Amino acid sequence: MRQYIRYCFFVLLLCSAQVFAQKADTCATRLALARDLYESGKLNDALKLVDEYQKCSGLRTSDYFKLKAKIFLALDSNTYSLQNIAEYVKSKPGNYITDDDPAVFKSMVQYVQDSLAERQISSVSKRPEDIDLTPASVIVIKAADIVKRGYGNLVDLLSDLPGFDISKTNSVTYANIYQRGFRQENTERTLFMIDGVEENDVWSNIAYISRQYPLSSISEVEVIYGPASTLYGPRAFVGAINVITKSYKSLTRTKSEPYTASADSTTLGIHGTANVSVGSYNTRNADVTLGGKTTNFTYMLSGAYYQSNERNLDFQSFYNYGPNQIDKVSNATYVTNLNRMSFTGTAAAVDAALLKYGAANFTRTVNADGTSTLRVNQAAMPSLIERARAADKATYSGLVNGKPLGYSNQAADWFVSGKLRTGSLEAGFRTWKLKESFNYYQSLYSAGTENGGRWAPINTTLYTNYDKRFENFTFSNLNSFVISGLDKASNLVTANTFYSEVARLPLFSLFEPTTLIDGNKNSFANRFYYYKGQQFRSDTKVTYTKNKLSLLGGFEYRYSQLQGDYLTYTSFAGNNAIDQSSVAFAQEQGTTATLPKGGNQYNTLDLGVYSQATYQVKDSLLYATAGGRFDYNRINTNAGFGQVFSPKLALVASLKTTVWKLIYSQGIQNPSQFTKFSTSTTRNANPTLRAEKIRNYELIVLNKHGKSVFNWDVSAAYSAIIDAVSSGPDPLIPNRVINQNNGQYSIFTAQGNLIYHPQQSHWDAYFNATYTRARQTANSSVVDFQEQIIADIAPIKLNAGVNYAFALHKNTFNINLRGNYVDAKPVGDGTTVAANQGVDGTGFIPRFVIFNSALTYQHKQYQRFTLQLVLNNIMNSLYYSPGPRNANANFTTAISGFVPYVAQRDRNFLLTLKYDL
């Protein structure tokens, strides 16, 4: 019976296909005849037949739009021709012109392409598409907005967008960027790209979005909200950011003109722009972008250098240096630490120690094997505490790596990139290095940059991108080779003192604190870090568009050679500066905390097969998108997360003035090598971690671009996250922890944007708002777990800005004013960061309002020069960002913990001179 039903269904399908094919052939004949009439000069008859083809087939294909545009052009109806060319360009991904097309038609196509580029996005579906119709929630910030708003870096830009919670700690990663309410230890669940080439560190998956990127090279920044794993795989967990750099044409600011026969308005030669800035905190910044064109290729070069001393935070209790800081440590802390100290030796050795250091200071226990153990005598504890405190103050007062202790937080970042394009092939490189501080530790534990405390990640990327367009399809191949790692300057300088809960000083250091006993002494210590990861990636995709169907398919291959744990090297910080001129300590002499079986190097294979199809269910009205990606991950021979499938479904309804989008998507996050294999004194490795998973449901409503001087959009999204990784008790080894797939989260976000941008006006403005309700709903490592608020996420955020441009005689001015309101961020009891009690023990990081401004000036006689003054935090407000990770630092039990909050910059300025070459 089943076979009979299948047979009937198959016959019915064949008959339907035959009828449809006959109808299609009849309609196609009319289009071919209309083309003949056009070529013979019978334009009105040709136009009539084209319309009959559309009524017959019900289709408005790219061939239909192209022929209709040519007919209107021949009839001198340029406006109608331009409208049809716009639809023609939007309806196909391949080549838009042929050698036989009229020269004016070619020029009009180029003009339309330039115009459409203003509202196209390529990051969502890995191909250019109308921003209104793309199946995702997206925001695009153009270069002009970056300039007139006076952004100093990408973090400033993201701070003005909805859906982001920014925690600036001015350390290691500069800022932690949490997208859509999901707090993490670092910025690692948002995929960060430049021109579609990934920037996340291949070992830690951290996106080091700091001050190294040259803003002069940026054409636009595309931000995707929600999982993008269907196309990008196990990295774009909560969203993606793609920085599109300028092409040679955009650098020269040349535009195609309609109704002319000019095919290429760009000129040969060299063009460029350079920015030089000085500002508060001894800030110095320079970035340059140059582009050139020859008869065969174009090239671009960009570079940037940034340095700053940052704000001196020694007014904050956690950042105050000096011996008096040690008085904040309670006697109870010393009691706990001194009670951990002991000495076990032969009877003769113990007798000698009692004679040397005083028997009254110790209690003696005779062990079964004949040895004896000495511990601190509780009766002598007060005097020993004073002895320990005095030794700690002496260490704190001395030189540390050649400099006295004091607050210092210098940053020095640089970036260099280049790309070369000829025809359909582009090849490029970029390399950068950061030197940031360990500002997320308190002064009692960690020394600043002047004393050698640095975190210096480095990254080098080489890539090629081949993108060939044919009549109805495109073929592209992106290859990249990435090296991520740490520079030898990476060094955590920490106090190895009696008050530190992580120090393990010998018992007799109480009496000889500066003497090396059993390889240890009371001193500051250097801990140098090193890791290196290499990855080759190849992403090949094909896009096909015909009539109502657009189909994308691709295959991605990654092969990585990654370190497991850090290599570290420890030495004592003395009176002399660090000298690594002849040796890189961690790289050449470092070891791992524990050497795992098989060594510390791992080979990782990642394979991904993906596809996405969009079908116009109702012509130019209703679009249905379905896609999916299959990912396979293997580490060495038997580890890795294995196989995961990530689907996506979307419906987009394009009405008369509004667009409605309904989206369901799944995403995955592959825990990084750092998360799987890095260890500490209390944490073991766990190479068996599974991929984290997210399910996202979203509704988006927006008005169509170009229909009004106002553009607006609103969206609501609900995300359910399972198998989230966090630390929990090791079930095999007592008193140890491991990273586990133990968490579940539920996050609801709603956000809206309103942009006022009339074509002929001195004014423009924007406003956006975000509401977030973020909860952790389960933790399998905690008995009787109760639902918790996700910490550090503000329930409400508001951003607004207004811009006014005007001319006065030969002078042009642009005034920009921006404001940010961030609601109080919950921390402490009942949240996922319970150890952080908030500012002044309130259980919150207080709400704040800040205002920033930019004044831009240009003289018409010297238009190559632009002067801009940026004033941030105009009202000089004191406000804070929450601390990173568990933010548990205190003066008793967690001196080595992470600071609970960090004061932000007070009123500051940046003066920039821009020169256009």
Short mmCIF file of N, CA and C in Angstrom, two decimals, residues 831-906:
data_model
loop_
_atom_site.label_atom_id
_atom_site.label_comp_id
_atom_site.label_asym_id
_atom_site.label_seq_id
_atom_site.Cartn_x
_atom_site.Cartn_y
_atom_site.Cartn_z
N THR A 831 23.02 36.23 42.32
CA THR A 831 23.51 36.40 40.95
C THR A 831 24.60 35.37 40.67
N THR A 832 25.04 35.33 39.42
CA THR A 832 26.07 34.39 39.02
C THR A 832 27.47 34.80 39.46
N VAL A 833 27.61 36.00 40.03
CA VAL A 833 28.89 36.44 40.59
C VAL A 833 28.63 36.80 42.05
N ALA A 834 28.46 35.75 42.87
CA ALA A 834 28.03 35.95 44.25
C ALA A 834 29.07 36.63 45.11
N ALA A 835 30.36 36.48 44.77
CA ALA A 835 31.42 37.02 45.62
C ALA A 835 31.57 38.54 45.48
N ASN A 836 31.02 39.12 44.44
CA ASN A 836 31.12 40.56 44.23
C ASN A 836 29.96 41.24 44.96
N GLN A 837 30.27 41.97 46.00
CA GLN A 837 29.25 42.63 46.79
C GLN A 837 28.90 44.03 46.28
N GLY A 838 29.51 44.41 45.16
CA GLY A 838 29.17 45.69 44.55
C GLY A 838 29.87 46.87 45.19
N VAL A 839 29.62 48.05 44.63
CA VAL A 839 30.24 49.27 45.14
C VAL A 839 29.66 49.59 46.52
N ASP A 840 30.52 49.74 47.51
CA ASP A 840 30.12 50.03 48.89
C ASP A 840 29.16 48.99 49.45
N GLY A 841 29.28 47.74 48.98
CA GLY A 841 28.47 46.66 49.51
C GLY A 841 27.00 46.73 49.16
N THR A 842 26.65 47.46 48.11
CA THR A 842 25.25 47.66 47.74
C THR A 842 24.65 46.49 46.99
N GLY A 843 25.48 45.59 46.46
CA GLY A 843 24.98 44.51 45.63
C GLY A 843 24.72 44.95 44.20
N PHE A 844 25.22 46.11 43.83
CA PHE A 844 25.03 46.63 42.47
C PHE A 844 26.29 47.37 42.02
N ILE A 845 26.48 47.42 40.72
CA ILE A 845 27.36 48.41 40.10
C ILE A 845 26.44 49.56 39.72
N PRO A 846 26.58 50.75 40.32
CA PRO A 846 25.55 51.79 40.20
C PRO A 846 25.26 52.20 38.76
N ARG A 847 24.02 52.62 38.54
CA ARG A 847 23.62 53.16 37.25
C ARG A 847 24.38 54.46 36.99
N PHE A 848 24.49 54.82 35.72
CA PHE A 848 25.18 56.08 35.41
C PHE A 848 24.65 56.67 34.11
N VAL A 849 24.87 57.97 33.97
CA VAL A 849 24.60 58.70 32.74
C VAL A 849 25.86 59.47 32.39
N ILE A 850 26.34 59.32 31.17
CA ILE A 850 27.50 60.09 30.72
C ILE A 850 27.20 60.72 29.38
N PHE A 851 27.91 61.83 29.11
CA PHE A 851 27.77 62.54 27.85
C PHE A 851 29.15 62.71 27.22
N ASN A 852 29.20 62.50 25.90
CA ASN A 852 30.42 62.68 25.14
C ASN A 852 30.14 63.59 23.96
N SER A 853 31.15 64.30 23.50
CA SER A 853 30.94 65.24 22.40
C SER A 853 32.14 65.25 21.47
N ALA A 854 31.90 65.74 20.25
CA ALA A 854 32.96 65.88 19.26
C ALA A 854 32.68 67.13 18.44
N LEU A 855 33.68 67.97 18.29
CA LEU A 855 33.60 69.16 17.45
C LEU A 855 34.60 69.01 16.31
N THR A 856 34.10 69.03 15.09
CA THR A 856 34.94 68.84 13.91
C THR A 856 34.97 70.12 13.09
N TYR A 857 36.16 70.52 12.70
CA TYR A 857 36.34 71.78 11.98
C TYR A 857 37.14 71.56 10.70
N GLN A 858 36.71 72.29 9.63
CA GLN A 858 37.44 72.24 8.37
C GLN A 858 37.33 73.60 7.68
N HIS A 859 38.43 74.04 7.10
CA HIS A 859 38.45 75.30 6.35
C HIS A 859 38.40 74.96 4.87
N LYS A 860 37.52 75.63 4.12
CA LYS A 860 37.32 75.30 2.71
C LYS A 860 38.58 75.46 1.88
N GLN A 861 39.47 76.34 2.32
CA GLN A 861 40.71 76.55 1.55
C GLN A 861 41.72 75.44 1.81
N TYR A 862 41.54 74.73 2.92
CA TYR A 862 42.47 73.65 3.27
C TYR A 862 41.66 72.37 3.55
N GLN A 863 40.92 71.91 2.55
CA GLN A 863 39.99 70.81 2.76
C GLN A 863 40.67 69.47 3.00
N ARG A 864 41.94 69.41 2.73
CA ARG A 864 42.65 68.15 3.02
C ARG A 864 42.87 67.97 4.52
N PHE A 865 42.74 69.04 5.28
CA PHE A 865 42.96 68.97 6.72
C PHE A 865 41.64 69.05 7.47
N THR A 866 41.51 68.25 8.51
CA THR A 866 40.36 68.29 9.39
C THR A 866 40.85 68.24 10.83
N LEU A 867 40.30 69.10 11.67
CA LEU A 867 40.67 69.14 13.08
C LEU A 867 39.46 68.75 13.91
N GLN A 868 39.67 67.85 14.87
CA GLN A 868 38.56 67.39 15.69
C GLN A 868 38.96 67.37 17.16
N LEU A 869 38.07 67.90 18.00
CA LEU A 869 38.25 67.86 19.44
C LEU A 869 37.14 67.00 20.04
N VAL A 870 37.52 65.95 20.74
CA VAL A 870 36.58 65.05 21.40
C VAL A 870 36.68 65.27 22.90
N LEU A 871 35.53 65.48 23.54
CA LEU A 871 35.47 65.61 24.99
C LEU A 871 34.55 64.53 25.52
N ASN A 872 35.11 63.61 26.29
CA ASN A 872 34.34 62.49 26.84
C ASN A 872 34.06 62.71 28.32
N ASN A 873 32.93 62.13 28.76
CA ASN A 873 32.48 62.29 30.15
C ASN A 873 32.45 63.78 30.53
N ILE A 874 31.66 64.52 29.78
CA ILE A 874 31.61 65.97 29.92
C ILE A 874 31.29 66.40 31.36
N MET A 875 30.40 65.68 32.03
CA MET A 875 29.97 66.05 33.37
C MET A 875 30.93 65.55 34.45
N ASN A 876 32.00 64.89 34.03
CA ASN A 876 33.02 64.37 34.96
C ASN A 876 32.40 63.44 36.01
N SER A 877 31.55 62.55 35.53
CA SER A 877 30.86 61.63 36.43
C SER A 877 31.82 60.52 36.91
N LEU A 878 31.63 60.10 38.14
CA LEU A 878 32.34 58.95 38.66
C LEU A 878 31.45 57.73 38.45
N TYR A 879 31.88 56.82 37.61
CA TYR A 879 31.09 55.62 37.35
C TYR A 879 32.03 54.43 37.19
N TYR A 880 31.43 53.23 37.25
CA TYR A 880 32.24 52.02 37.36
C TYR A 880 31.80 50.97 36.34
N SER A 881 32.77 50.12 36.01
CA SER A 881 32.47 48.87 35.31
C SER A 881 32.68 47.72 36.29
N PRO A 882 31.88 46.66 36.17
CA PRO A 882 32.10 45.51 37.06
C PRO A 882 33.41 44.80 36.73
N GLY A 883 33.96 44.13 37.74
CA GLY A 883 35.18 43.39 37.55
C GLY A 883 34.97 42.11 36.75
N PRO A 884 36.06 41.47 36.32
CA PRO A 884 35.94 40.29 35.46
C PRO A 884 35.80 39.00 36.27
N ARG A 885 35.47 37.94 35.56
CA ARG A 885 35.44 36.58 36.10
C ARG A 885 34.63 36.53 37.40
N ASN A 886 35.20 35.97 38.49
CA ASN A 886 34.38 35.89 39.70
C ASN A 886 34.45 37.14 40.57
N ALA A 887 35.25 38.15 40.17
CA ALA A 887 35.27 39.47 40.82
C ALA A 887 35.25 39.37 42.34
N ASN A 888 36.09 38.51 42.89
CA ASN A 888 35.98 38.15 44.30
C ASN A 888 37.03 38.75 45.20
N ALA A 889 37.83 39.69 44.70
CA ALA A 889 38.93 40.21 45.51
C ALA A 889 38.42 40.89 46.78
N ASN A 890 39.16 40.65 47.88
CA ASN A 890 38.91 41.34 49.14
C ASN A 890 40.24 41.42 49.89
N PHE A 891 40.20 41.90 51.13
CA PHE A 891 41.44 42.06 51.89
C PHE A 891 41.61 40.94 52.92
N THR A 892 40.85 39.86 52.76
CA THR A 892 40.93 38.78 53.75
C THR A 892 41.21 37.43 53.09
N THR A 893 40.20 36.87 52.44
CA THR A 893 40.32 35.51 51.93
C THR A 893 40.64 35.42 50.45
N ALA A 894 40.57 36.53 49.72
CA ALA A 894 40.78 36.48 48.27
C ALA A 894 41.62 37.67 47.83
N ILE A 895 42.79 37.79 48.42
CA ILE A 895 43.69 38.88 48.03
C ILE A 895 44.15 38.71 46.59
N SER A 896 44.25 37.45 46.13
CA SER A 896 44.66 37.20 44.76
C SER A 896 43.49 37.19 43.79
N GLY A 897 42.30 37.55 44.25
CA GLY A 897 41.12 37.52 43.39
C GLY A 897 41.06 38.67 42.42
N PHE A 898 40.02 38.67 41.61
CA PHE A 898 39.82 39.72 40.62
C PHE A 898 39.02 40.87 41.24
N VAL A 899 39.40 42.09 40.90
CA VAL A 899 38.76 43.25 41.51
C VAL A 899 37.26 43.26 41.22
N PRO A 900 36.43 43.72 42.16
CA PRO A 900 34.98 43.68 41.96
C PRO A 900 34.45 44.79 41.04
N TYR A 901 35.17 45.89 40.94
CA TYR A 901 34.73 46.98 40.07
C TYR A 901 35.92 47.88 39.75
N VAL A 902 35.79 48.62 38.65
CA VAL A 902 36.88 49.47 38.17
C VAL A 902 36.32 50.84 37.82
N ALA A 903 36.85 51.88 38.43
CA ALA A 903 36.44 53.24 38.09
C ALA A 903 36.84 53.56 36.65
N GLN A 904 35.95 54.25 35.94
CA GLN A 904 36.20 54.57 34.54
C GLN A 904 36.84 55.94 34.39
N ARG A 905 37.14 56.28 33.17
CA ARG A 905 37.83 57.54 32.89
C ARG A 905 37.01 58.74 33.36
N ASP A 906 37.69 59.71 33.96
CA ASP A 906 37.02 60.97 34.28
C ASP A 906 36.99 61.81 33.01
#
